[in-house]
Amino acid sequence: MATEVTEVGPKHPQVVVLVGATGDLAKRKLIPGLYHLYSSGFIPDCRIIGVSLDDISADDFRTVCKTSLDEFSSRKVADEEWNRFKDKLDYLPLSAGPERLEQVVLEAEKSLEGECRRLHYLSVPPAAALSVVELLGQANLIERAHVVMEKPFGVDKESAVYLNNQVHKVFKEKQVFRIDHFLGKEPAQNILAFRFANGLFEPIWNRNFIDNIQIDVPETLGLDDRSSFYENTGAFRDMVVTHLFQILAFVAMEPPASLDPRSITEEKRKVFRSMQNIEPRHAVRGQFNGYRDLPGVHSESQTETFIALKCSIDNWRWAGVPFFLRTGKRLSEGQRIISIAFKEPPRSMFPPDSGVGLHGPDHLTFDLSDASRTSLSFYGKRPGPGMKLDKHSLQFSMDENKHIGEVLEAYERLILDAMRGDHTLFTTSEGIERLWEVSTPLLESPPPVMRYSQGTWGPNAIHQLIAPRAWRLPFERSWRD
């Protein structure tokens, strides 16, 4: 077991109370993630107590976990490692009540050597989160504890403030970790390294050199069995507030004084404070054809499955630079990109037929998918006589890095950070309330949804939203293998 691996983990053994332990997220991400963190030595030791509505035994839960690992783990599960891991697992149905939960946690702590910590992961629907928080309070499981809460955190400012106030009656703010798995991805964190470790880019990361920024997360996926949940949420609440705004903060923040979580959190807060209200005229809402036929969806539903909007940040660095955000279901491609469009030269010395300007401005592009690629495009002379110019690009893929095998999946990284008490990649109560505040005009007076065909890029009105500019996706040129 490598020393460099164990040094990034928590110092104390962990008792994990996984609420919603038999749900889809737990099976797909959380159980495989906890298995990898334990078997790879990131956690000194642990006990995992599954809690859910299902009235099953501890052995039944171990079977659920083994099936989850066999089906969803991206790494091979060795029999010897599984046998050690399954001994760390226990289960308690929610109906057992707070006293029994407290007893089981205390018994788990006694089986660990030395002082331990508690991690409560609430893998439950938002409507059930408060009742679970109250249960943990009644079970006296607050001390030495961190609690992880899934999105969405509220549906507007009023509900977010209420939710925060209720949570704070049980847990202190420093104990609460509002999770956004987008920020747990390696390429999202690489934005900080790219910006602040390179003297080449930080001096031009401002309104003097950047024309616009696009954060584009189209999805080909539909809703499967989530249509009933989605009908009461929509694309804006589901993706923009909890994901895209968080990425925007990483792109737009000022240099923090250090990599200390408090410094980075404060710079993100400054971005949110500087954001101007989202006006309905700066948004396009869409709904794919066939959505209203899904179970749990109203026949005249106005819930958006697509949203594109323009954001503005009112500070010295970004004044006048539009941020364009787009996401939606059943679109032409599944991508996750950030595209920085640089301003073009003030005048061109090249002849009209040189090709300059035919391919738009130079772009710096971050691919936030698992491929984790970065591209810088620029004009260069075409070989041969005359002065013809073509668009070229410098590209880097994380796969080229010899340390690629050490990458943690998003949930693994975030679970590890929550165990360590590191808030860098999590949202604060102030931050989430501010984001709902700037969203209020759009939520109160949303433009009507426009229908779009599945497999397209959304309603045609998105082109008027961004004009005279153009959307970076779809790419004119594909990524190189």
Tab-separated table of C-alpha atoms in Angstrom:
chain	number	residue	atom	x	y	z
A	1	MET	CA	0.000	0.000	0.000
A	2	ALA	CA	1.597	3.266	-1.126
A	3	THR	CA	2.309	5.940	1.451
A	4	GLU	CA	1.293	8.680	-0.982
A	5	VAL	CA	-2.197	7.156	-1.160
A	6	THR	CA	-2.862	6.949	2.565
A	7	GLU	CA	-1.620	10.495	3.216
A	8	VAL	CA	-4.562	12.063	1.346
A	9	GLY	CA	-7.196	10.252	3.408
A	10	PRO	CA	-8.715	10.998	6.807
A	11	LYS	CA	-6.563	10.395	9.868
A	12	HIS	CA	-9.300	8.672	11.853
A	13	PRO	CA	-11.380	5.511	11.246
A	14	GLN	CA	-14.836	6.235	9.882
A	15	VAL	CA	-18.315	5.010	10.766
A	16	VAL	CA	-20.456	5.632	7.680
A	17	VAL	CA	-24.231	5.770	8.056
A	18	LEU	CA	-25.465	5.353	4.486
A	19	VAL	CA	-29.136	6.345	4.395
A	20	GLY	CA	-30.831	5.154	1.218
A	21	ALA	CA	-28.382	2.264	1.034
A	22	THR	CA	-30.487	0.139	-1.320
A	23	GLY	CA	-31.254	2.984	-3.740
A	24	ASP	CA	-29.914	3.472	-7.269
A	25	LEU	CA	-27.231	6.041	-6.392
A	26	ALA	CA	-25.901	3.884	-3.575
A	27	LYS	CA	-25.704	0.824	-5.817
A	28	ARG	CA	-24.122	2.611	-8.781
A	29	LYS	CA	-21.703	4.995	-7.087
A	30	LEU	CA	-21.566	5.043	-3.298
A	31	ILE	CA	-21.028	1.380	-2.459
A	32	PRO	CA	-18.405	0.887	-5.212
A	33	GLY	CA	-16.782	4.135	-4.111
A	34	LEU	CA	-16.605	3.176	-0.448
A	35	TYR	CA	-15.244	-0.238	-1.393
A	36	HIS	CA	-12.438	1.329	-3.428
A	37	LEU	CA	-11.551	3.874	-0.743
A	38	TYR	CA	-11.302	1.131	1.864
A	39	SER	CA	-9.568	-1.549	-0.207
A	40	SER	CA	-7.011	0.943	-1.576
A	41	GLY	CA	-6.072	2.203	1.872
A	42	PHE	CA	-7.476	5.718	1.635
A	43	ILE	CA	-9.418	5.107	4.872
A	44	PRO	CA	-7.546	3.783	7.937
A	45	ASP	CA	-10.541	1.603	8.847
A	46	CYS	CA	-14.303	1.840	8.635
A	47	ARG	CA	-17.702	0.401	9.425
A	48	ILE	CA	-20.584	1.004	7.009
A	49	ILE	CA	-24.142	0.874	8.309
A	50	GLY	CA	-26.744	0.747	5.563
A	51	VAL	CA	-30.129	2.286	6.360
A	52	SER	CA	-33.209	2.269	4.146
A	53	LEU	CA	-36.938	1.569	4.077
A	54	ASP	CA	-36.347	-2.051	3.006
A	55	ASP	CA	-36.869	-4.575	5.795
A	56	ILE	CA	-33.895	-6.819	5.045
A	57	SER	CA	-31.146	-8.459	7.086
A	58	ALA	CA	-27.465	-7.524	7.252
A	59	ASP	CA	-26.637	-10.577	5.124
A	60	ASP	CA	-29.195	-9.460	2.547
A	61	PHE	CA	-27.520	-6.050	2.464
A	62	ARG	CA	-24.113	-7.651	1.934
A	63	THR	CA	-25.602	-9.492	-1.033
A	64	VAL	CA	-26.916	-6.189	-2.383
A	65	CYS	CA	-23.436	-4.695	-2.038
A	66	LYS	CA	-21.729	-7.622	-3.785
A	67	THR	CA	-24.186	-7.435	-6.665
A	68	SER	CA	-23.599	-3.681	-6.857
A	69	LEU	CA	-19.825	-4.161	-7.067
A	70	ASP	CA	-20.089	-6.889	-9.691
A	71	GLU	CA	-22.364	-4.763	-11.864
A	72	PHE	CA	-21.132	-1.204	-11.406
A	73	SER	CA	-17.560	-1.179	-10.098
A	74	SER	CA	-15.074	0.103	-12.680
A	75	ARG	CA	-12.334	-1.903	-10.980
A	76	LYS	CA	-11.940	-5.638	-10.518
A	77	VAL	CA	-13.193	-6.883	-7.137
A	78	ALA	CA	-10.827	-9.479	-5.686
A	79	ASP	CA	-12.371	-12.199	-3.507
A	80	GLU	CA	-9.914	-11.578	-0.668
A	81	GLU	CA	-10.645	-7.836	-0.623
A	82	TRP	CA	-14.401	-8.453	-0.770
A	83	ASN	CA	-14.231	-10.802	2.202
A	84	ARG	CA	-12.497	-8.115	4.252
A	85	PHE	CA	-14.957	-5.455	3.092
A	86	LYS	CA	-18.136	-7.431	3.765
A	87	ASP	CA	-17.131	-7.764	7.427
A	88	LYS	CA	-17.331	-3.973	7.623
A	89	LEU	CA	-20.978	-3.934	6.526
A	90	ASP	CA	-24.083	-3.841	8.698
A	91	TYR	CA	-27.689	-2.912	8.060
A	92	LEU	CA	-30.639	-1.397	9.900
A	93	PRO	CA	-34.128	-0.765	8.513
A	94	LEU	CA	-35.340	2.781	8.998
A	95	SER	CA	-38.268	1.479	11.012
A	96	ALA	CA	-35.882	0.393	13.818
A	97	GLY	CA	-35.885	3.987	15.077
A	98	PRO	CA	-33.274	6.389	16.488
A	99	GLU	CA	-32.438	4.487	19.690
A	100	ARG	CA	-31.510	1.323	17.806
A	101	LEU	CA	-29.531	3.354	15.248
A	102	GLU	CA	-27.544	4.981	18.040
A	103	GLN	CA	-26.855	1.595	19.576
A	104	VAL	CA	-25.607	0.100	16.294
A	105	VAL	CA	-23.328	3.089	15.619
A	106	LEU	CA	-21.839	2.946	19.117
A	107	GLU	CA	-21.209	-0.783	18.721
A	108	ALA	CA	-19.479	-0.116	15.401
A	109	GLU	CA	-17.298	2.542	17.015
A	110	LYS	CA	-16.240	0.176	19.777
A	111	SER	CA	-14.990	-2.288	17.147
A	112	LEU	CA	-12.601	0.341	15.749
A	113	GLU	CA	-9.253	1.188	17.262
A	114	GLY	CA	-8.741	4.713	18.555
A	115	GLU	CA	-10.868	7.793	18.093
A	116	CYS	CA	-13.188	7.642	15.096
A	117	ARG	CA	-15.375	9.988	13.063
A	118	ARG	CA	-18.903	9.691	11.656
A	119	LEU	CA	-20.007	10.333	8.085
A	120	HIS	CA	-23.745	10.431	7.436
A	121	TYR	CA	-24.520	10.203	3.729
A	122	LEU	CA	-28.123	11.121	2.877
A	123	SER	CA	-28.761	9.357	-0.430
A	124	VAL	CA	-32.457	10.179	-0.242
A	125	PRO	CA	-34.931	12.370	-2.175
A	126	PRO	CA	-34.860	16.042	-1.116
A	127	ALA	CA	-38.301	15.726	0.477
A	128	ALA	CA	-36.962	13.091	2.888
A	129	ALA	CA	-33.728	14.879	3.835
A	130	LEU	CA	-35.074	16.821	6.828
A	131	SER	CA	-36.688	13.786	8.427
A	132	VAL	CA	-33.350	11.952	8.189
A	133	VAL	CA	-31.537	14.922	9.733
A	134	GLU	CA	-34.039	14.883	12.592
A	135	LEU	CA	-33.545	11.123	12.991
A	136	LEU	CA	-29.772	11.588	13.309
A	137	GLY	CA	-30.359	14.280	15.913
A	138	GLN	CA	-32.704	12.051	17.906
A	139	ALA	CA	-30.104	9.281	17.722
A	140	ASN	CA	-27.474	11.604	19.268
A	141	LEU	CA	-25.132	11.095	16.317
A	142	ILE	CA	-24.083	14.735	15.909
A	143	GLU	CA	-20.710	14.854	17.636
A	144	ARG	CA	-17.649	14.062	15.508
A	145	ALA	CA	-19.957	13.882	12.487
A	146	HIS	CA	-20.141	15.246	8.954
A	147	VAL	CA	-23.362	14.997	6.930
A	148	VAL	CA	-23.463	14.805	3.115
A	149	MET	CA	-26.637	16.041	1.430
A	150	GLU	CA	-27.619	15.424	-2.195
A	151	LYS	CA	-29.034	17.975	-4.645
A	152	PRO	CA	-31.284	19.767	-5.258
A	153	PHE	CA	-30.963	21.843	-2.101
A	154	GLY	CA	-34.293	23.635	-2.158
A	155	VAL	CA	-36.343	24.682	-5.182
A	156	ASP	CA	-36.159	28.465	-4.650
A	157	LYS	CA	-34.687	30.922	-2.163
A	158	GLU	CA	-37.498	30.566	0.384
A	159	SER	CA	-37.255	26.771	0.500
A	160	ALA	CA	-33.439	26.877	0.611
A	161	VAL	CA	-33.451	29.297	3.555
A	162	TYR	CA	-35.980	27.129	5.389
A	163	LEU	CA	-34.000	23.976	4.685
A	164	ASN	CA	-30.758	25.563	5.878
A	165	ASN	CA	-32.391	26.824	9.054
A	166	GLN	CA	-33.819	23.399	9.864
A	167	VAL	CA	-30.531	21.631	9.173
A	168	HIS	CA	-28.670	24.161	11.347
A	169	LYS	CA	-30.905	23.260	14.281
A	170	VAL	CA	-29.142	19.876	14.281
A	171	PHE	CA	-25.794	20.331	12.513
A	172	LYS	CA	-23.431	23.283	12.403
A	173	GLU	CA	-22.663	24.672	8.959
A	174	LYS	CA	-19.097	23.361	9.086
A	175	GLN	CA	-20.533	19.836	9.455
A	176	VAL	CA	-22.721	20.060	6.326
A	177	PHE	CA	-21.455	19.015	2.887
A	178	ARG	CA	-23.831	19.782	-0.010
A	179	ILE	CA	-22.540	17.572	-2.774
A	180	ASP	CA	-22.133	18.364	-6.464
A	181	HIS	CA	-20.489	15.441	-8.244
A	182	PHE	CA	-19.459	17.679	-11.175
A	183	LEU	CA	-16.868	19.376	-8.951
A	184	GLY	CA	-15.514	16.001	-7.876
A	185	LYS	CA	-14.398	15.223	-11.402
A	186	GLU	CA	-10.678	15.467	-12.110
A	187	PRO	CA	-11.062	17.851	-15.098
A	188	ALA	CA	-13.183	20.274	-13.070
A	189	GLN	CA	-10.474	20.502	-10.425
A	190	ASN	CA	-7.869	20.846	-13.167
A	191	ILE	CA	-9.377	24.236	-14.009
A	192	LEU	CA	-7.837	25.604	-10.807
A	193	ALA	CA	-4.430	24.192	-11.704
A	194	PHE	CA	-4.654	25.437	-15.279
A	195	ARG	CA	-5.619	28.960	-14.268
A	196	PHE	CA	-3.470	29.620	-11.245
A	197	ALA	CA	-0.325	27.578	-11.919
A	198	ASN	CA	0.404	28.944	-15.396
A	199	GLY	CA	1.706	32.437	-15.967
A	200	LEU	CA	0.675	32.157	-19.621
A	201	PHE	CA	-3.091	32.194	-19.017
A	202	GLU	CA	-3.897	34.025	-15.783
A	203	PRO	CA	-2.892	37.488	-17.168
A	204	ILE	CA	-5.357	37.124	-20.066
A	205	TRP	CA	-8.201	35.608	-18.014
A	206	ASN	CA	-10.371	38.741	-18.058
A	207	ARG	CA	-12.657	41.016	-20.082
A	208	ASN	CA	-9.736	42.570	-21.988
A	209	PHE	CA	-8.956	39.318	-23.794
A	210	ILE	CA	-12.023	37.051	-23.443
A	211	ASP	CA	-15.127	37.629	-25.556
A	212	ASN	CA	-17.486	35.036	-24.035
A	213	ILE	CA	-17.541	31.801	-22.058
A	214	GLN	CA	-19.785	28.799	-22.678
A	215	ILE	CA	-20.573	26.021	-20.216
A	216	ASP	CA	-22.379	23.397	-22.256
A	217	VAL	CA	-23.698	20.089	-20.897
A	218	PRO	CA	-26.073	18.531	-23.460
A	219	GLU	CA	-27.275	14.992	-22.736
A	220	THR	CA	-28.544	12.274	-25.051
A	221	LEU	CA	-30.134	10.510	-22.073
A	222	GLY	CA	-33.828	10.608	-21.357
A	223	LEU	CA	-35.516	10.328	-17.970
A	224	ASP	CA	-36.091	6.570	-17.643
A	225	ASP	CA	-38.039	6.183	-14.374
A	226	ARG	CA	-37.304	9.758	-13.183
A	227	SER	CA	-40.063	11.497	-15.153
A	228	SER	CA	-42.346	11.905	-12.131
A	229	PHE	CA	-39.525	13.495	-10.101
A	230	TYR	CA	-38.412	15.602	-13.056
A	231	GLU	CA	-41.902	16.987	-13.657
A	232	ASN	CA	-41.614	18.878	-10.356
A	233	THR	CA	-38.000	19.909	-10.890
A	234	GLY	CA	-37.039	20.666	-14.483
A	235	ALA	CA	-33.664	21.206	-16.130
A	236	PHE	CA	-32.888	24.529	-14.446
A	237	ARG	CA	-33.313	23.303	-10.871
A	238	ASP	CA	-31.850	19.889	-11.648
A	239	MET	CA	-28.694	21.000	-13.461
A	240	VAL	CA	-28.028	24.734	-13.547
A	241	VAL	CA	-28.173	25.789	-9.902
A	242	THR	CA	-26.502	22.652	-8.592
A	243	HIS	CA	-23.959	21.967	-11.360
A	244	LEU	CA	-23.382	24.627	-14.004
A	245	PHE	CA	-23.296	27.590	-11.609
A	246	GLN	CA	-20.701	25.765	-9.524
A	247	ILE	CA	-18.492	25.239	-12.591
A	248	LEU	CA	-18.991	28.918	-13.461
A	249	ALA	CA	-17.566	29.872	-10.063
A	250	PHE	CA	-14.367	27.885	-10.712
A	251	VAL	CA	-13.959	29.583	-14.100
A	252	ALA	CA	-14.691	33.110	-12.869
A	253	MET	CA	-13.242	33.252	-9.344
A	254	GLU	CA	-10.343	35.468	-8.354
A	255	PRO	CA	-7.051	33.836	-7.307
A	256	PRO	CA	-7.483	32.552	-3.724
A	257	ALA	CA	-4.884	33.442	-1.135
A	258	SER	CA	-4.067	29.735	-0.839
A	259	LEU	CA	-5.549	26.324	-1.608
A	260	ASP	CA	-7.067	26.331	1.865
A	261	PRO	CA	-10.786	25.416	1.588
A	262	ARG	CA	-11.832	28.648	3.289
A	263	SER	CA	-9.945	30.769	0.759
A	264	ILE	CA	-11.433	28.990	-2.245
A	265	THR	CA	-14.934	29.004	-0.742
A	266	GLU	CA	-14.718	32.747	-0.133
A	267	GLU	CA	-13.686	33.436	-3.742
A	268	LYS	CA	-16.605	31.349	-5.001
A	269	ARG	CA	-18.924	33.354	-2.751
A	270	LYS	CA	-17.628	36.581	-4.292
A	271	VAL	CA	-18.535	35.292	-7.739
A	272	PHE	CA	-22.070	34.445	-6.610
A	273	ARG	CA	-22.438	37.860	-4.949
A	274	SER	CA	-21.388	39.530	-8.214
A	275	MET	CA	-23.806	37.565	-10.392
A	276	GLN	CA	-26.649	39.624	-11.797
A	277	ASN	CA	-30.216	38.370	-11.707
A	278	ILE	CA	-31.175	35.931	-14.468
A	279	GLU	CA	-33.721	37.759	-16.596
A	280	PRO	CA	-36.439	35.714	-18.349
A	281	ARG	CA	-35.554	37.417	-21.670
A	282	HIS	CA	-32.059	35.937	-21.350
A	283	ALA	CA	-33.305	32.358	-21.158
A	284	VAL	CA	-34.696	29.779	-23.568
A	285	ARG	CA	-36.723	26.883	-22.163
A	286	GLY	CA	-37.488	23.791	-24.187
A	287	GLN	CA	-39.292	20.469	-23.899
A	288	PHE	CA	-38.558	17.456	-26.082
A	289	ASN	CA	-41.396	15.964	-28.094
A	290	GLY	CA	-42.788	12.948	-26.284
A	291	TYR	CA	-42.042	14.206	-22.768
A	292	ARG	CA	-45.745	14.724	-22.001
A	293	ASP	CA	-46.428	11.076	-22.789
A	294	LEU	CA	-44.153	9.848	-19.987
A	295	PRO	CA	-45.689	8.476	-16.756
A	296	GLY	CA	-46.208	11.088	-14.059
A	297	VAL	CA	-46.077	14.007	-16.531
A	298	HIS	CA	-49.026	16.383	-16.962
A	299	SER	CA	-50.610	16.355	-20.417
A	300	GLU	CA	-50.018	20.115	-20.732
A	301	SER	CA	-46.783	20.238	-18.763
A	302	GLN	CA	-44.679	23.409	-18.865
A	303	THR	CA	-41.666	21.735	-17.232
A	304	GLU	CA	-38.499	22.360	-19.212
A	305	THR	CA	-36.257	19.481	-20.262
A	306	PHE	CA	-33.881	22.034	-21.847
A	307	ILE	CA	-32.532	25.368	-20.659
A	308	ALA	CA	-30.126	27.856	-22.213
A	309	LEU	CA	-29.374	31.184	-20.581
A	310	LYS	CA	-27.046	34.156	-20.488
A	311	CYS	CA	-25.413	35.156	-17.209
A	312	SER	CA	-23.473	38.282	-16.297
A	313	ILE	CA	-20.952	38.874	-13.520
A	314	ASP	CA	-20.783	42.474	-12.395
A	315	ASN	CA	-17.163	42.921	-11.347
A	316	TRP	CA	-13.999	44.402	-12.838
A	317	ARG	CA	-12.683	41.142	-14.262
A	318	TRP	CA	-15.846	40.099	-16.102
A	319	ALA	CA	-17.877	43.239	-16.796
A	320	GLY	CA	-19.362	42.919	-20.288
A	321	VAL	CA	-18.374	39.254	-20.775
A	322	PRO	CA	-21.456	37.025	-21.253
A	323	PHE	CA	-21.514	33.509	-19.804
A	324	PHE	CA	-23.732	31.200	-21.852
A	325	LEU	CA	-25.033	28.035	-20.169
A	326	ARG	CA	-26.890	25.198	-21.861
A	327	THR	CA	-28.129	21.757	-20.826
A	328	GLY	CA	-30.980	19.459	-21.751
A	329	LYS	CA	-32.248	15.944	-22.256
A	330	ARG	CA	-32.531	13.955	-25.510
A	331	LEU	CA	-30.125	16.231	-27.382
A	332	SER	CA	-27.877	15.420	-30.328
A	333	GLU	CA	-24.725	14.663	-28.342
A	334	GLY	CA	-23.635	14.025	-24.793
A	335	GLN	CA	-20.874	16.491	-23.952
A	336	ARG	CA	-19.534	18.429	-20.973
A	337	ILE	CA	-17.407	21.339	-22.078
A	338	ILE	CA	-16.223	24.756	-21.006
A	339	SER	CA	-15.247	26.917	-23.954
A	340	ILE	CA	-13.334	30.175	-23.542
A	341	ALA	CA	-13.599	32.362	-26.686
A	342	PHE	CA	-10.810	34.918	-26.976
A	343	LYS	CA	-11.268	38.277	-28.656
A	344	GLU	CA	-10.076	38.534	-32.228
A	345	PRO	CA	-7.329	40.992	-33.251
A	346	PRO	CA	-8.622	44.561	-33.705
A	347	ARG	CA	-7.757	44.522	-37.426
A	348	SER	CA	-6.402	42.025	-39.935
A	349	MET	CA	-3.391	42.516	-42.201
A	350	PHE	CA	-4.202	39.339	-44.121
A	351	PRO	CA	-5.934	39.374	-47.533
A	352	PRO	CA	-9.697	38.738	-47.640
A	353	ASP	CA	-9.258	35.245	-49.091
A	354	SER	CA	-6.674	34.175	-46.468
A	355	GLY	CA	-9.226	32.297	-44.363
A	356	VAL	CA	-8.887	34.458	-41.268
A	357	GLY	CA	-12.219	34.747	-39.487
A	358	LEU	CA	-13.851	31.830	-41.282
A	359	HIS	CA	-13.601	29.573	-38.229
A	360	GLY	CA	-14.429	32.034	-35.500
A	361	PRO	CA	-12.240	33.179	-32.614
A	362	ASP	CA	-9.504	31.215	-30.899
A	363	HIS	CA	-10.856	28.924	-28.178
A	364	LEU	CA	-9.563	27.275	-25.060
A	365	THR	CA	-11.757	24.234	-24.430
A	366	PHE	CA	-12.009	21.990	-21.377
A	367	ASP	CA	-13.699	18.624	-21.799
A	368	LEU	CA	-15.205	17.696	-18.421
A	369	SER	CA	-16.106	14.159	-19.451
A	370	ASP	CA	-14.167	11.161	-18.211
A	371	ALA	CA	-11.797	11.609	-21.179
A	372	SER	CA	-10.631	14.861	-19.536
A	373	ARG	CA	-9.151	16.732	-22.485
A	374	THR	CA	-7.987	20.296	-23.105
A	375	SER	CA	-7.646	22.036	-26.460
A	376	LEU	CA	-6.272	25.426	-27.547
A	377	SER	CA	-7.185	26.450	-31.105
A	378	PHE	CA	-5.347	29.052	-33.191
A	379	TYR	CA	-4.740	30.139	-36.773
A	380	GLY	CA	-1.616	28.996	-38.598
A	381	LYS	CA	-0.298	29.265	-42.130
A	382	ARG	CA	-1.188	26.523	-44.565
A	383	PRO	CA	1.953	24.973	-46.102
A	384	GLY	CA	2.627	26.101	-49.651
A	385	PRO	CA	2.726	29.331	-51.645
A	386	GLY	CA	0.566	32.301	-50.760
A	387	MET	CA	-0.900	33.239	-47.397
A	388	LYS	CA	-3.713	30.811	-46.650
A	389	LEU	CA	-4.534	30.207	-42.973
A	390	ASP	CA	-6.173	27.207	-41.312
A	391	LYS	CA	-7.384	26.577	-37.795
A	392	HIS	CA	-5.109	24.285	-35.768
A	393	SER	CA	-5.210	23.066	-32.187
A	394	LEU	CA	-2.969	21.919	-29.376
A	395	GLN	CA	-4.628	19.085	-27.464
A	396	PHE	CA	-3.873	17.226	-24.277
A	397	SER	CA	-5.678	14.215	-22.828
A	398	MET	CA	-5.432	13.087	-19.224
A	399	ASP	CA	-4.875	9.576	-20.574
A	400	GLU	CA	-1.392	10.726	-21.592
A	401	ASN	CA	-0.456	11.281	-17.947
A	402	LYS	CA	1.423	8.430	-16.299
A	403	HIS	CA	-0.590	9.000	-13.093
A	404	ILE	CA	-3.971	8.405	-14.773
A	405	GLY	CA	-4.429	5.202	-12.770
A	406	GLU	CA	-4.542	7.211	-9.537
A	407	VAL	CA	-7.632	9.198	-10.517
A	408	LEU	CA	-10.538	8.883	-8.107
A	409	GLU	CA	-14.071	8.893	-9.435
A	410	ALA	CA	-16.099	11.974	-8.556
A	411	TYR	CA	-18.074	10.479	-5.663
A	412	GLU	CA	-14.947	8.816	-4.275
A	413	ARG	CA	-13.096	12.121	-4.165
A	414	LEU	CA	-16.018	13.942	-2.573
A	415	ILE	CA	-16.631	11.249	0.045
A	416	LEU	CA	-12.949	11.396	0.945
A	417	ASP	CA	-13.058	15.211	1.218
A	418	ALA	CA	-16.175	15.069	3.417
A	419	MET	CA	-14.440	12.581	5.721
A	420	ARG	CA	-11.483	14.975	5.949
A	421	GLY	CA	-13.720	18.000	6.529
A	422	ASP	CA	-12.533	19.713	3.330
A	423	HIS	CA	-15.259	22.032	1.951
A	424	THR	CA	-13.364	23.115	-1.189
A	425	LEU	CA	-15.646	21.274	-3.619
A	426	PHE	CA	-18.909	21.749	-1.716
A	427	THR	CA	-21.533	24.500	-1.595
A	428	THR	CA	-22.195	26.674	1.452
A	429	SER	CA	-25.594	27.753	2.749
A	430	GLU	CA	-24.823	31.360	1.787
A	431	GLY	CA	-23.779	30.313	-1.700
A	432	ILE	CA	-26.851	28.213	-2.446
A	433	GLU	CA	-29.219	30.880	-1.101
A	434	ARG	CA	-27.548	33.522	-3.270
A	435	LEU	CA	-27.899	31.362	-6.381
A	436	TRP	CA	-31.605	30.898	-5.749
A	437	GLU	CA	-31.860	34.661	-5.209
A	438	VAL	CA	-30.375	35.526	-8.626
A	439	SER	CA	-32.641	32.869	-10.148
A	440	THR	CA	-35.837	34.363	-8.691
A	441	PRO	CA	-36.856	36.519	-11.716
A	442	LEU	CA	-36.583	33.502	-14.027
A	443	LEU	CA	-38.425	31.195	-11.629
A	444	GLU	CA	-41.235	33.694	-11.067
A	445	SER	CA	-41.752	34.611	-14.741
A	446	PRO	CA	-40.361	31.762	-16.847
A	447	PRO	CA	-40.678	32.057	-20.618
A	448	PRO	CA	-42.961	29.433	-22.176
A	449	VAL	CA	-41.384	26.130	-23.136
A	450	MET	CA	-40.678	25.560	-26.820
A	451	ARG	CA	-40.954	22.076	-28.260
A	452	TYR	CA	-37.922	20.460	-29.864
A	453	SER	CA	-37.343	17.179	-31.630
A	454	GLN	CA	-35.305	14.501	-29.900
A	455	GLY	CA	-31.768	14.237	-31.244
A	456	THR	CA	-31.446	17.960	-32.035
A	457	TRP	CA	-29.725	20.799	-30.178
A	458	GLY	CA	-32.890	22.257	-28.670
A	459	PRO	CA	-35.225	25.058	-29.786
A	460	ASN	CA	-34.050	27.321	-32.615
A	461	ALA	CA	-34.371	30.343	-30.305
A	462	ILE	CA	-30.986	29.436	-28.763
A	463	HIS	CA	-29.320	31.046	-31.779
A	464	GLN	CA	-31.034	34.382	-31.136
A	465	LEU	CA	-29.971	34.157	-27.491
A	466	ILE	CA	-26.278	33.995	-28.360
A	467	ALA	CA	-26.243	36.100	-31.567
A	468	PRO	CA	-24.077	37.467	-33.113
A	469	ARG	CA	-21.910	34.743	-31.595
A	470	ALA	CA	-22.332	31.008	-32.195
A	471	TRP	CA	-22.533	27.969	-29.946
A	472	ARG	CA	-19.269	26.063	-29.681
A	473	LEU	CA	-21.135	22.745	-29.893
A	474	PRO	CA	-21.444	20.935	-32.184
A	475	PHE	CA	-17.701	20.992	-32.872
A	476	GLU	CA	-16.547	21.624	-36.427
A	477	ARG	CA	-13.568	19.364	-35.744
A	478	SER	CA	-13.540	16.285	-33.550
A	479	TRP	CA	-11.149	15.589	-30.717
A	480	ARG	CA	-8.057	13.656	-31.761
A	481	ASP	CA	-7.691	10.132	-30.398
